[in-house]
mmCIF file of C-alpha atoms in Angstrom:
data_model
loop_
_atom_site.group_PDB
_atom_site.id
_atom_site.type_symbol
_atom_site.label_atom_id
_atom_site.label_comp_id
_atom_site.label_asym_id
_atom_site.label_seq_id
_atom_site.Cartn_x
_atom_site.Cartn_y
_atom_site.Cartn_z
ATOM 1 C CA MET A 19 13.682 6.772 -4.859
ATOM 2 C CA ARG A 20 11.535 7.554 -1.794
ATOM 3 C CA VAL A 21 7.831 7.507 -2.511
ATOM 4 C CA VAL A 22 4.445 6.851 -0.870
ATOM 5 C CA MET A 23 1.850 4.908 -2.901
ATOM 6 C CA LEU A 24 -1.684 6.294 -2.490
ATOM 7 C CA GLY A 25 -4.979 4.837 -3.638
ATOM 8 C CA ALA A 26 -8.207 3.325 -2.396
ATOM 9 C CA PRO A 27 -8.679 -0.409 -1.625
ATOM 10 C CA GLY A 28 -8.828 -2.107 -5.084
ATOM 11 C CA SER A 29 -7.007 0.706 -6.984
ATOM 12 C CA GLY A 30 -4.088 -1.641 -7.787
ATOM 13 C CA LYS A 31 -1.498 0.414 -5.958
ATOM 14 C CA GLY A 32 0.059 -2.764 -4.324
ATOM 15 C CA THR A 33 0.442 -4.457 -7.642
ATOM 16 C CA GLN A 34 2.123 -1.389 -9.116
ATOM 17 C CA ALA A 35 4.455 -1.021 -6.045
ATOM 18 C CA LYS A 36 5.568 -4.631 -6.556
ATOM 19 C CA GLN A 37 6.385 -3.746 -10.210
ATOM 20 C CA LEU A 38 8.563 -0.822 -9.029
ATOM 21 C CA VAL A 39 10.464 -3.172 -6.689
ATOM 22 C CA GLN A 40 11.185 -5.615 -9.492
ATOM 23 C CA THR A 41 12.135 -3.001 -12.046
ATOM 24 C CA TYR A 42 14.306 -0.711 -9.914
ATOM 25 C CA GLY A 43 15.392 -2.979 -7.013
ATOM 26 C CA VAL A 44 13.989 -0.615 -4.406
ATOM 27 C CA THR A 45 12.678 -1.869 -1.071
ATOM 28 C CA GLN A 46 8.922 -1.894 -0.409
ATOM 29 C CA LEU A 47 8.302 -1.051 3.217
ATOM 30 C CA SER A 48 5.290 -2.867 4.580
ATOM 31 C CA THR A 49 4.545 -1.999 8.209
ATOM 32 C CA GLY A 50 3.294 -5.559 8.633
ATOM 33 C CA ASP A 51 6.557 -6.963 7.473
ATOM 34 C CA LEU A 52 8.529 -4.537 9.560
ATOM 35 C CA LEU A 53 6.499 -5.411 12.511
ATOM 36 C CA ARG A 54 7.020 -9.164 12.143
ATOM 37 C CA ALA A 55 10.705 -8.827 11.625
ATOM 38 C CA ALA A 56 11.228 -6.517 14.651
ATOM 39 C CA VAL A 57 9.215 -8.872 16.848
ATOM 40 C CA LYS A 58 11.275 -11.877 15.713
ATOM 41 C CA ALA A 59 14.628 -10.090 16.112
ATOM 42 C CA GLY A 60 13.523 -8.902 19.691
ATOM 43 C CA THR A 61 14.534 -5.320 19.113
ATOM 44 C CA PRO A 62 13.523 -2.742 21.673
ATOM 45 C CA ILE A 63 10.755 -1.378 19.393
ATOM 46 C CA GLY A 64 9.849 -4.970 18.494
ATOM 47 C CA GLN A 65 9.479 -5.784 22.235
ATOM 48 C CA ARG A 66 7.093 -2.775 22.513
ATOM 49 C CA ALA A 67 5.049 -3.906 19.563
ATOM 50 C CA LYS A 68 4.740 -7.496 20.944
ATOM 51 C CA ALA A 69 3.600 -6.159 24.336
ATOM 52 C CA ALA A 70 0.870 -4.094 22.645
ATOM 53 C CA MET A 71 -0.212 -7.142 20.422
ATOM 54 C CA ASP A 72 -0.139 -9.535 23.362
ATOM 55 C CA ALA A 73 -2.413 -7.178 25.263
ATOM 56 C CA GLY A 74 -4.856 -7.189 22.311
ATOM 57 C CA LYS A 75 -4.166 -3.512 21.400
ATOM 58 C CA LEU A 76 -3.492 -1.795 18.134
ATOM 59 C CA VAL A 77 0.124 -0.884 17.467
ATOM 60 C CA SER A 78 0.363 2.778 18.066
ATOM 61 C CA ASP A 79 1.756 5.311 15.467
ATOM 62 C CA ASP A 80 4.787 5.975 17.395
ATOM 63 C CA ILE A 81 5.825 2.276 17.337
ATOM 64 C CA VAL A 82 5.135 2.091 13.571
ATOM 65 C CA LEU A 83 7.352 5.226 13.044
ATOM 66 C CA GLY A 84 9.932 3.673 15.244
ATOM 67 C CA LEU A 85 10.017 0.573 13.060
ATOM 68 C CA ILE A 86 10.431 2.743 9.957
ATOM 69 C CA GLU A 87 13.280 4.652 11.633
ATOM 70 C CA GLU A 88 14.904 1.399 12.696
ATOM 71 C CA ARG A 89 14.820 0.237 9.050
ATOM 72 C CA VAL A 90 15.888 3.373 7.299
ATOM 73 C CA GLY A 91 18.037 5.244 9.797
ATOM 74 C CA GLY A 92 21.788 4.931 10.374
ATOM 75 C CA PRO A 93 24.615 4.309 8.038
ATOM 76 C CA ASP A 94 23.413 0.845 7.020
ATOM 77 C CA GLY A 95 19.761 1.882 6.596
ATOM 78 C CA LEU A 96 17.809 2.257 3.431
ATOM 79 C CA HIS A 97 18.018 5.319 1.324
ATOM 80 C CA ASP A 98 15.543 4.368 -1.298
ATOM 81 C CA PHE A 99 12.065 2.811 -0.414
ATOM 82 C CA ILE A 100 8.446 2.663 -1.290
ATOM 83 C CA LEU A 101 5.768 2.967 1.416
ATOM 84 C CA ASP A 102 2.504 1.292 0.750
ATOM 85 C CA GLY A 103 -0.191 1.306 3.351
ATOM 86 C CA PHE A 104 1.326 4.031 5.539
ATOM 87 C CA PRO A 105 0.580 6.859 6.205
ATOM 88 C CA ARG A 106 -3.103 6.291 6.416
ATOM 89 C CA ASN A 107 -4.194 9.741 7.853
ATOM 90 C CA LEU A 108 -2.918 13.295 8.096
ATOM 91 C CA ALA A 109 -1.476 12.832 11.625
ATOM 92 C CA GLN A 110 0.628 9.933 10.383
ATOM 93 C CA ALA A 111 1.725 11.871 7.299
ATOM 94 C CA GLU A 112 2.889 14.795 9.361
ATOM 95 C CA ALA A 113 4.794 12.490 11.828
ATOM 96 C CA LEU A 114 6.374 10.708 8.885
ATOM 97 C CA GLN A 115 7.495 13.873 7.270
ATOM 98 C CA THR A 116 9.100 15.032 10.475
ATOM 99 C CA LEU A 117 10.863 11.777 10.844
ATOM 100 C CA LEU A 118 12.186 11.547 7.389
ATOM 101 C CA GLU A 119 13.433 15.235 7.352
ATOM 102 C CA ARG A 120 15.291 14.443 10.670
ATOM 103 C CA LEU A 121 16.956 11.504 8.963
ATOM 104 C CA GLN A 122 17.734 13.657 5.866
ATOM 105 C CA LEU A 123 15.649 11.285 3.706
ATOM 106 C CA PRO A 124 12.702 13.423 2.645
ATOM 107 C CA LEU A 125 9.973 11.967 0.386
ATOM 108 C CA GLN A 126 10.445 12.568 -3.266
ATOM 109 C CA ALA A 127 6.938 11.808 -4.457
ATOM 110 C CA ALA A 128 3.446 10.624 -3.475
ATOM 111 C CA ILE A 129 1.886 8.645 -6.300
ATOM 112 C CA LEU A 130 -1.929 8.262 -6.504
ATOM 113 C CA ILE A 131 -3.468 5.481 -8.545
ATOM 114 C CA ASP A 132 -6.872 7.264 -9.137
ATOM 115 C CA VAL A 133 -9.963 5.092 -9.663
ATOM 116 C CA SER A 134 -13.622 5.980 -9.511
ATOM 117 C CA ALA A 135 -15.728 4.784 -6.596
ATOM 118 C CA ASP A 136 -17.978 2.746 -8.812
ATOM 119 C CA GLU A 137 -15.102 0.926 -10.512
ATOM 120 C CA LEU A 138 -13.520 0.212 -7.075
ATOM 121 C CA LYS A 139 -16.758 -1.380 -5.891
ATOM 122 C CA ARG A 140 -16.858 -3.496 -9.003
ATOM 123 C CA ARG A 141 -13.338 -4.640 -8.727
ATOM 124 C CA ILE A 142 -13.533 -5.548 -5.020
ATOM 125 C CA ALA A 143 -16.945 -7.240 -5.202
ATOM 126 C CA GLY A 144 -15.785 -9.213 -8.249
ATOM 127 C CA ARG A 145 -12.632 -10.577 -6.429
ATOM 128 C CA ARG A 146 -12.305 -14.294 -5.881
ATOM 129 C CA THR A 147 -9.600 -16.189 -3.845
ATOM 130 C CA CYS A 148 -8.516 -19.716 -3.979
ATOM 131 C CA ARG A 149 -9.046 -21.556 -0.737
ATOM 132 C CA ASP A 150 -5.902 -23.715 -1.310
ATOM 133 C CA CYS A 151 -3.169 -21.584 -2.768
ATOM 134 C CA GLY A 152 -4.471 -18.019 -2.258
ATOM 135 C CA ALA A 153 -4.376 -17.110 -5.953
ATOM 136 C CA ILE A 154 -6.597 -14.046 -6.601
ATOM 137 C CA TYR A 155 -8.981 -13.632 -9.611
ATOM 138 C CA ASN A 156 -11.735 -11.114 -10.591
ATOM 139 C CA VAL A 157 -14.841 -12.248 -12.294
ATOM 140 C CA TYR A 158 -14.898 -8.902 -14.244
ATOM 141 C CA THR A 159 -11.240 -8.152 -15.024
ATOM 142 C CA ALA A 160 -9.186 -11.377 -14.579
ATOM 143 C CA PRO A 161 -11.574 -14.470 -14.210
ATOM 144 C CA SER A 162 -10.256 -18.023 -13.889
ATOM 145 C CA GLN A 163 -10.687 -20.205 -16.933
ATOM 146 C CA ARG A 164 -13.380 -22.235 -15.196
ATOM 147 C CA GLU A 165 -15.708 -20.489 -12.885
ATOM 148 C CA GLY A 166 -15.153 -21.333 -9.288
ATOM 149 C CA VAL A 167 -11.891 -23.338 -10.086
ATOM 150 C CA CYS A 168 -8.361 -22.042 -9.597
ATOM 151 C CA ASP A 169 -6.215 -22.056 -12.699
ATOM 152 C CA GLN A 170 -3.018 -22.761 -10.655
ATOM 153 C CA CYS A 171 -3.980 -25.569 -8.372
ATOM 154 C CA GLY A 172 -7.508 -26.624 -9.163
ATOM 155 C CA GLY A 173 -8.850 -25.490 -5.817
ATOM 156 C CA GLU A 174 -12.091 -23.764 -5.130
ATOM 157 C CA THR A 175 -12.357 -19.983 -5.515
ATOM 158 C CA TYR A 176 -14.600 -18.064 -3.263
ATOM 159 C CA GLN A 177 -15.645 -14.521 -2.392
ATOM 160 C CA ARG A 178 -14.157 -13.420 0.924
ATOM 161 C CA SER A 179 -16.659 -12.122 3.431
ATOM 162 C CA ASP A 180 -15.031 -8.663 3.472
ATOM 163 C CA ASP A 181 -15.394 -8.423 -0.371
ATOM 164 C CA ASN A 182 -19.184 -8.051 -0.386
ATOM 165 C CA GLU A 183 -20.772 -4.854 -1.482
ATOM 166 C CA ALA A 184 -21.863 -3.704 2.014
ATOM 167 C CA THR A 185 -18.385 -4.191 3.472
ATOM 168 C CA VAL A 186 -16.701 -2.600 0.388
ATOM 169 C CA ALA A 187 -18.862 0.520 0.824
ATOM 170 C CA GLN A 188 -17.834 0.802 4.434
ATOM 171 C CA ARG A 189 -14.092 0.391 3.534
ATOM 172 C CA LEU A 190 -14.431 3.071 0.782
ATOM 173 C CA ALA A 191 -16.150 5.440 3.307
ATOM 174 C CA THR A 192 -13.283 4.968 5.685
ATOM 175 C CA TYR A 193 -10.864 5.642 2.998
ATOM 176 C CA GLU A 194 -12.611 8.903 1.971
ATOM 177 C CA ALA A 195 -12.781 10.127 5.459
ATOM 178 C CA GLU A 196 -9.233 9.286 6.595
ATOM 179 C CA THR A 197 -6.947 8.576 3.759
ATOM 180 C CA ALA A 198 -8.223 10.686 0.885
ATOM 181 C CA PRO A 199 -7.171 13.983 2.588
ATOM 182 C CA LEU A 200 -3.691 12.828 2.015
ATOM 183 C CA VAL A 201 -4.033 13.721 -1.622
ATOM 184 C CA ASP A 202 -4.466 17.375 -0.714
ATOM 185 C CA TYR A 203 -1.704 17.208 1.847
ATOM 186 C CA TYR A 204 0.925 15.971 -0.669
ATOM 187 C CA ARG A 205 -0.506 18.196 -3.473
ATOM 188 C CA SER A 206 0.189 21.256 -1.221
ATOM 189 C CA ARG A 207 3.810 20.095 -0.892
ATOM 190 C CA ASP A 208 4.311 19.690 -4.691
ATOM 191 C CA LEU A 209 4.797 15.916 -4.182
ATOM 192 C CA LEU A 210 1.578 14.487 -5.645
ATOM 193 C CA HIS A 211 1.533 12.733 -8.986
ATOM 194 C CA SER A 212 -1.736 11.290 -10.152
ATOM 195 C CA ILE A 213 -2.163 8.390 -12.618
ATOM 196 C CA PRO A 214 -5.538 7.348 -14.048
ATOM 197 C CA GLY A 215 -6.172 3.864 -12.660
ATOM 198 C CA GLU A 216 -8.891 2.767 -15.085
ATOM 199 C CA GLN A 217 -6.522 1.748 -17.906
ATOM 200 C CA PRO A 218 -4.398 -1.388 -18.576
ATOM 201 C CA VAL A 219 -1.943 -2.354 -15.896
ATOM 202 C CA GLU A 220 0.854 -1.982 -18.443
ATOM 203 C CA ALA A 221 -0.141 1.631 -19.312
ATOM 204 C CA ILE A 222 -0.345 2.517 -15.580
ATOM 205 C CA PHE A 223 3.167 1.143 -14.946
ATOM 206 C CA SER A 224 4.502 3.000 -17.973
ATOM 207 C CA ALA A 225 3.306 6.300 -16.481
ATOM 208 C CA LEU A 226 4.707 5.274 -13.102
ATOM 209 C CA ARG A 227 8.113 4.642 -14.648
ATOM 210 C CA GLY A 228 7.989 8.012 -16.178
ATOM 211 C CA ILE A 229 7.554 9.500 -12.735
ATOM 212 C CA ALA A 230 10.184 7.200 -11.216
ATOM 213 C CA ASP A 231 12.731 7.925 -13.813
ATOM 214 C CA ALA A 232 12.421 11.689 -13.230
ATOM 215 C CA LEU A 233 13.215 11.466 -9.474
ATOM 216 C CA ASP A 234 16.819 12.283 -8.302
#
């Protein structure tokens, strides 16, 4: 299984990717995790990434692609993986496709968790996080038993500064401008599968399993 998970912030694609990992034993490739591992190991690409971060610069696309190649390439590399959070734009998608085709590990599917903008705003604006243990709740869809109190540790729950309506609107605008065109990109390559995201989590995952089970 070699898939890219697509969806706006708040769509739940990260949750669904984790369930795929648990069910199929496939590896989820997070660029952040790859970056930290490469820096810690001191690999050549990790050293380049560390130099960029130490200089206060964003890690470039070629470094991210190098991290992916380092993880999936070679005889001991991964042949099955889920990408969540990359690619984020068309240039990254095209570079990723070129890399994976060169490695003879082409993508098999791009799976979109499709949620309306109004629902996304509601979900993100309703999110609450525990200050102590980091547990996440939602005042609309998954509230804590006592308002403002974490069920797990009793800590205080709060709304992160980047979960307010103004910031949410900006994040969704960025998604529409940069990431949403990936839907057409993968549709044109007959790789796109779309799942309605405004249904129970179990129903979404059932549809996701149907797609995963049909892959070679």
